[in-house]
mmCIF file of C-alpha atoms and ligand atoms in Angstrom:
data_model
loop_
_atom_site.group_PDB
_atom_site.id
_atom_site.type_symbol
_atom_site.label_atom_id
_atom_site.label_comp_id
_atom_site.label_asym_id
_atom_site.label_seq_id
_atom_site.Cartn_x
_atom_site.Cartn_y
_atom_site.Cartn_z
ATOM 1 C CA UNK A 1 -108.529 79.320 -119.791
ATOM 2 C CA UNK A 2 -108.321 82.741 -118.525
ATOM 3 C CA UNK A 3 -111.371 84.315 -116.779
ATOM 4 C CA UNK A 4 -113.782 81.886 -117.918
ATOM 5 C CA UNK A 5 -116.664 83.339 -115.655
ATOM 6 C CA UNK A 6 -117.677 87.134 -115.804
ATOM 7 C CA UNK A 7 -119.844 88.542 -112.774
ATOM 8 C CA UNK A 8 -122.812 91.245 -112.715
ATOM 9 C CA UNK A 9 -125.029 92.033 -110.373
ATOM 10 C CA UNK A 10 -128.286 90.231 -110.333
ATOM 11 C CA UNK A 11 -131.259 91.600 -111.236
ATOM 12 C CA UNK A 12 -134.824 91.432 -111.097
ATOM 13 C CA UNK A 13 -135.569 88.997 -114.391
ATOM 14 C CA UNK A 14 -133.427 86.219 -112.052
ATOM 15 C CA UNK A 15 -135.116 86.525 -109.225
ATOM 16 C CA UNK A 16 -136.776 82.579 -110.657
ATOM 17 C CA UNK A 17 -133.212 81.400 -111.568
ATOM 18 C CA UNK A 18 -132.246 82.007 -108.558
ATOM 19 C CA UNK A 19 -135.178 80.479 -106.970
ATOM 20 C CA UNK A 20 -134.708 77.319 -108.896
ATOM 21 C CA UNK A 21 -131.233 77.067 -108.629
ATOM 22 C CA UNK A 22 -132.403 77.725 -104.347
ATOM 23 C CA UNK A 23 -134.313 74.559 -104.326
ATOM 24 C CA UNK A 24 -131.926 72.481 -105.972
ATOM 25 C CA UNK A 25 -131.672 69.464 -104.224
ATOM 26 C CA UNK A 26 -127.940 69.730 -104.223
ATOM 27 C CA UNK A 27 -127.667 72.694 -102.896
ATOM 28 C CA UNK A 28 -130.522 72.576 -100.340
ATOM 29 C CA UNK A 29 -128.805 69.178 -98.695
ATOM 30 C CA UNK A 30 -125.677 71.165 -97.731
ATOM 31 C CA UNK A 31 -127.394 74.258 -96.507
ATOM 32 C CA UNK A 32 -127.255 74.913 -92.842
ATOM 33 C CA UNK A 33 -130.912 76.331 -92.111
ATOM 34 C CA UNK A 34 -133.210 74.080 -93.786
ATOM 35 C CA UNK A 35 -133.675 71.148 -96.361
ATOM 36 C CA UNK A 36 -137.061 71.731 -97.068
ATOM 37 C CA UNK A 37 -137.868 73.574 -100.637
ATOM 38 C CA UNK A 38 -138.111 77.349 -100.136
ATOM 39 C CA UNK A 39 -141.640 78.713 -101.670
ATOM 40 C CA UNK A 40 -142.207 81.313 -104.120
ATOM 41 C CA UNK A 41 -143.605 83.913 -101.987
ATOM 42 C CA UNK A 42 -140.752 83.259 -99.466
ATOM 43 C CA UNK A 43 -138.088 83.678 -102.104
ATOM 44 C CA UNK A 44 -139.221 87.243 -103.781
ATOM 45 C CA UNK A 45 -139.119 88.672 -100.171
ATOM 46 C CA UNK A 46 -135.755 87.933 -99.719
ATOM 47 C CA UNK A 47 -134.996 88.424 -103.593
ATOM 48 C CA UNK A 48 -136.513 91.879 -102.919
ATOM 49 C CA UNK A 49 -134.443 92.634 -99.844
ATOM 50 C CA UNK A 50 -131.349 91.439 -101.484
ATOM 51 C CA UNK A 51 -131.333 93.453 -104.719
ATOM 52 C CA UNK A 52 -131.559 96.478 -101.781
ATOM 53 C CA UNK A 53 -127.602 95.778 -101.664
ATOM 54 C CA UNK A 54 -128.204 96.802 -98.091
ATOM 55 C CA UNK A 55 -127.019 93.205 -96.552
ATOM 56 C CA UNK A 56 -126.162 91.376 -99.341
ATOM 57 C CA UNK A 57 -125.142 91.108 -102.673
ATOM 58 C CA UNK A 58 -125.575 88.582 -105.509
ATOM 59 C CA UNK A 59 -123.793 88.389 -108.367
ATOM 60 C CA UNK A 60 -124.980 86.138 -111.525
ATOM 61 C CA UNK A 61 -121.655 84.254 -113.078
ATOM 62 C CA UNK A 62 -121.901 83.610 -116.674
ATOM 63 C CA UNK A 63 -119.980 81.172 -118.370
ATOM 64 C CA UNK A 64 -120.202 81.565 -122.758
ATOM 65 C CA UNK A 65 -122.394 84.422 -122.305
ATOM 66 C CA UNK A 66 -125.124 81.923 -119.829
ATOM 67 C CA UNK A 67 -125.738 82.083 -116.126
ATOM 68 C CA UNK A 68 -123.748 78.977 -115.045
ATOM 69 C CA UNK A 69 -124.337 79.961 -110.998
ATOM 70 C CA UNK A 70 -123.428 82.428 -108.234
ATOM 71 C CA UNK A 71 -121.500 84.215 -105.608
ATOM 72 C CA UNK A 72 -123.007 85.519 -102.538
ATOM 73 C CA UNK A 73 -121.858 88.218 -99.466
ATOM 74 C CA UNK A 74 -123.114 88.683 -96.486
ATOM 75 C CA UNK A 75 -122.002 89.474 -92.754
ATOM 76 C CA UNK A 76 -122.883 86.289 -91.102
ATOM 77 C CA UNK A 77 -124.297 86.195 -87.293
ATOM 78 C CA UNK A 78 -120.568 85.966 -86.291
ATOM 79 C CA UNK A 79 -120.236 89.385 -88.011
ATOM 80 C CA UNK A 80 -118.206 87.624 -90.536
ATOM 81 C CA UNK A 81 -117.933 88.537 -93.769
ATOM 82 C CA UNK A 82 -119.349 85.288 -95.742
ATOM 83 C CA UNK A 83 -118.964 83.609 -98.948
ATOM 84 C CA UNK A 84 -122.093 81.501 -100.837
ATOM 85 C CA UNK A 85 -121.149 79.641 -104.028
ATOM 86 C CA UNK A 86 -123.488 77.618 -106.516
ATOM 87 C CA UNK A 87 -123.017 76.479 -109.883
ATOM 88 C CA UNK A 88 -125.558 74.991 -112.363
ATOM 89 C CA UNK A 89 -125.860 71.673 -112.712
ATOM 90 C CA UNK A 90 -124.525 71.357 -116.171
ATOM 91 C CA UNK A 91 -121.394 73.427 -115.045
ATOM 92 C CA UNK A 92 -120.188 71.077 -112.108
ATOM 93 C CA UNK A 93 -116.901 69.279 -112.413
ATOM 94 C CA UNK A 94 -115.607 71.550 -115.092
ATOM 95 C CA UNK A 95 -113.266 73.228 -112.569
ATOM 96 C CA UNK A 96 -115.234 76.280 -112.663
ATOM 97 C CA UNK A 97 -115.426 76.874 -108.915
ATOM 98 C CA UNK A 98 -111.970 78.160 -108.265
ATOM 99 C CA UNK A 99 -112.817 81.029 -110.545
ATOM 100 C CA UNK A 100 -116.483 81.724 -109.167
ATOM 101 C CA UNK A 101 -114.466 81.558 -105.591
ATOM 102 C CA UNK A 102 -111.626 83.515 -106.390
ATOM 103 C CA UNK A 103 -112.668 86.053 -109.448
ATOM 104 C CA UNK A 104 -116.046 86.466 -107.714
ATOM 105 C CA UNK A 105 -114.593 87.645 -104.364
ATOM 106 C CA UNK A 106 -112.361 89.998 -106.240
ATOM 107 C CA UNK A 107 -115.183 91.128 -108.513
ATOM 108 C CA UNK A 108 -117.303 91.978 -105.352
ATOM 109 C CA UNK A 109 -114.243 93.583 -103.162
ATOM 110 C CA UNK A 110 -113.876 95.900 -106.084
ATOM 111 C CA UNK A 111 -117.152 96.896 -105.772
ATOM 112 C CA UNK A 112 -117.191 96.927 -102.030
ATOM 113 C CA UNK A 113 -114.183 96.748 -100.687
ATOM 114 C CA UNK A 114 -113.647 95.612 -97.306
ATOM 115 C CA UNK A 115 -110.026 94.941 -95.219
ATOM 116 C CA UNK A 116 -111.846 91.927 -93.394
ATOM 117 C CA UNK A 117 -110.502 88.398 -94.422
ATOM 118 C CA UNK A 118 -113.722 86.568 -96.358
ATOM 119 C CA UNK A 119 -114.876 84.025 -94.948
ATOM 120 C CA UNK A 120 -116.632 80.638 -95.893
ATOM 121 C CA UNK A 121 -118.342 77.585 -94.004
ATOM 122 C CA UNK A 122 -118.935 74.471 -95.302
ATOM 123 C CA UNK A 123 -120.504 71.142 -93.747
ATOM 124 C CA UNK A 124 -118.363 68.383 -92.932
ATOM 125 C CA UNK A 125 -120.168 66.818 -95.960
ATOM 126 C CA UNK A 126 -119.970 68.597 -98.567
ATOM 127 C CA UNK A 127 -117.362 66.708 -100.376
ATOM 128 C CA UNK A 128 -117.728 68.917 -103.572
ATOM 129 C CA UNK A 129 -117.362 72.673 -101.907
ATOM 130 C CA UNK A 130 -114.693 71.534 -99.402
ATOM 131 C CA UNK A 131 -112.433 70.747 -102.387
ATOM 132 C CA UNK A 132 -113.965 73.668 -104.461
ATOM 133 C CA UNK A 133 -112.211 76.375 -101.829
ATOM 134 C CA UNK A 134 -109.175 73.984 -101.194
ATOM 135 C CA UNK A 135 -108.588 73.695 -105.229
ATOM 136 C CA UNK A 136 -109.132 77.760 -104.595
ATOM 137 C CA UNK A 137 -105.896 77.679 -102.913
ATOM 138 C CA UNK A 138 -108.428 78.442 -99.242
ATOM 139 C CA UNK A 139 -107.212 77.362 -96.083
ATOM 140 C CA UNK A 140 -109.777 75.672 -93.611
ATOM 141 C CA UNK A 141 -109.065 75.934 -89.971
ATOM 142 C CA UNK A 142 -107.319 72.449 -88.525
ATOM 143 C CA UNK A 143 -110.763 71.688 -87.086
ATOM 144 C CA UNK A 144 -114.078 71.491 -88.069
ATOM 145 C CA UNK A 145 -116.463 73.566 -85.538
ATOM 146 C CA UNK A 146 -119.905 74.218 -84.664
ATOM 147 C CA UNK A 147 -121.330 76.801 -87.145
ATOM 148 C CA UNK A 148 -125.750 77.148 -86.857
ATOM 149 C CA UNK A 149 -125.204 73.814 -84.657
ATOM 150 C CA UNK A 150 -123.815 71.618 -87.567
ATOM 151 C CA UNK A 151 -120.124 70.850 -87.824
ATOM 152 C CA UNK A 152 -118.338 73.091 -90.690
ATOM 153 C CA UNK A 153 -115.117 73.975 -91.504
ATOM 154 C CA UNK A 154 -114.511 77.344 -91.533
ATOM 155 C CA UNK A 155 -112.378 79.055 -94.754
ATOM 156 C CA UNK A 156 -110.824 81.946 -94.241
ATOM 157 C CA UNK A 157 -109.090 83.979 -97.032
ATOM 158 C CA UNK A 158 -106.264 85.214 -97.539
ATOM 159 C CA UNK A 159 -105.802 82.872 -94.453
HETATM 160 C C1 LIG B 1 -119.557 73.515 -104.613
HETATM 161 C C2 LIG B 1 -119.571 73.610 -106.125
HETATM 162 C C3 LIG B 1 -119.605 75.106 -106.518
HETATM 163 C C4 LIG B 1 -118.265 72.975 -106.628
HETATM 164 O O1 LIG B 1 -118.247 73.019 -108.034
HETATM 165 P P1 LIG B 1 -117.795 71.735 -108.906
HETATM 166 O O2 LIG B 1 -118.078 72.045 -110.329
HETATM 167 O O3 LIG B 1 -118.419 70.528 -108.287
HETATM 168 O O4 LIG B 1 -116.222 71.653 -108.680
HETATM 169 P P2 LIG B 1 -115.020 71.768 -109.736
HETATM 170 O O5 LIG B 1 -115.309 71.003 -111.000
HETATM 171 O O6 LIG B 1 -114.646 73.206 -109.903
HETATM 172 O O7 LIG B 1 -113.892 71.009 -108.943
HETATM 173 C C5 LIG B 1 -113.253 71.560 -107.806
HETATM 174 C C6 LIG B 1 -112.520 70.465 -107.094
HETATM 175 O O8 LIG B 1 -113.494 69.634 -106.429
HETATM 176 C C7 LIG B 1 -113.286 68.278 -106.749
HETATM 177 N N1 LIG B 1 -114.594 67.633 -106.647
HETATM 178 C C8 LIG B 1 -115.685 67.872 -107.416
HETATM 179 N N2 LIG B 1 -116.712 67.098 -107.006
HETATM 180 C C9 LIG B 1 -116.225 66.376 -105.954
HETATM 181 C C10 LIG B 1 -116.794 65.398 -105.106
HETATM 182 N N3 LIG B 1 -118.065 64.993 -105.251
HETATM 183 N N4 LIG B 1 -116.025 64.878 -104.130
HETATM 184 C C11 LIG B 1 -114.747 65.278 -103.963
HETATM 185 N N5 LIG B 1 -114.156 66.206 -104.734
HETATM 186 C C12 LIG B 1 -114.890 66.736 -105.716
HETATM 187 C C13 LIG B 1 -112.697 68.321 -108.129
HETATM 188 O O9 LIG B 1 -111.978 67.143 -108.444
HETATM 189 C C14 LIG B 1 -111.769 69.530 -108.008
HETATM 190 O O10 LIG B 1 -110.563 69.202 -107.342
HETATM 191 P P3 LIG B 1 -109.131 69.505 -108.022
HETATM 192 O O11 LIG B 1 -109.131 70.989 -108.343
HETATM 193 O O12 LIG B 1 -108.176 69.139 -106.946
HETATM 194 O O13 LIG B 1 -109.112 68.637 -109.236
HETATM 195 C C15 LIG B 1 -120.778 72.864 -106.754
HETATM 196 O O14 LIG B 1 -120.640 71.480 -106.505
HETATM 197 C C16 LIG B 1 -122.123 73.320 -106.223
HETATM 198 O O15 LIG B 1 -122.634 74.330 -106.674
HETATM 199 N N6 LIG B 1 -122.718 72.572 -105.258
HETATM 200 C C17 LIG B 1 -124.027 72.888 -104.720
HETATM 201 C C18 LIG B 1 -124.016 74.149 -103.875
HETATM 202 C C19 LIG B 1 -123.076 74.081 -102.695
HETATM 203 O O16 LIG B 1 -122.910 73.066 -102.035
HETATM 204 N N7 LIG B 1 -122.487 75.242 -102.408
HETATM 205 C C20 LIG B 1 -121.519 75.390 -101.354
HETATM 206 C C21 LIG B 1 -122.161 75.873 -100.102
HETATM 207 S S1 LIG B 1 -120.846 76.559 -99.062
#
């Protein structure tokens, strides 16, 4: 299927999608700065900074005209430019990530664009997103590394 995501920017009526799709368990066992749920309050500052578009940007993907998950960019404390990826629960392992990878990181260069290679990291772990960027036709470095003190490997693209 051709394009089956589209991308727009997120807005202020997902800031509690976002928040629940934040605390999904799934999602917060791979993350590298905490496990613990993130509260309410905690998420609209952030949600608030984000929709600034200052540091980051979020973009909602929709799949059939619904919000099946998202893409994330932001510098990381490396100063590299980082990917985040999440899809629903009911969207998983319907090969949907290579498109939220690949047609999100064009969607946002377009916007912003930005010579610097993207880059992701994902934990040693993370079965699912390691073979989400490989399927993506992303490279990981031969090693895994270090990355917030937990080992990750580190996706760079076009690599
Ligand atoms: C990472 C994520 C986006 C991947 O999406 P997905 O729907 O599971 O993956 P897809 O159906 O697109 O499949 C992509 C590839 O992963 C493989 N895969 C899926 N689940 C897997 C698993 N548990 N173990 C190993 N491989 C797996 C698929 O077989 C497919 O490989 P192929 O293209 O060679 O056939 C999704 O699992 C997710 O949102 N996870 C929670 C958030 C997260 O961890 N984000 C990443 C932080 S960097």
């Amino acid at each position: 299927m051709n394009n089956p995501l589209t991308f727009r920017p997120a807005t202020d009526s997902d800031c509690r999608l976002v928040w629940t799709w934040a605390n999904d368990p799934a999602l917060l066992a791979h993350t590298f700065r905490t496990h613990e749920p993130i509260p309410w309050e905690t998420h609209q500052k952030w949600y608030k900074t984000t929709l600034l578009g200052t540091t980051r940007h979020l973009y909602i993907a929709e799949h059939d005209g619904l919000p099946a998950g998202y893409v994330r960019f932001e510098d990381n404390h490396l100063g590299e430019p980082e990917i985040s990826v999440y899809l629903a629960p009911p969207c998983r392992g319907r090969h949907l990530s290579a498109p939220l990878i690949n047609d999100g990181t064009r969607h946002h260069l377009l916007l912003h664009p930005d010579p610097r290679p993207m880059t992701a990291w994902v934990r040693i772990e993370n079965a699912p997103s390691l073979a989400a960027f490989r399927s993506a036709g992303w490279h990981p470095d031969p090693a895994p590394a270090p990355y917030l003190a937990l080992p990750a490997y580190r996706f760079v693209f076009p690599s």
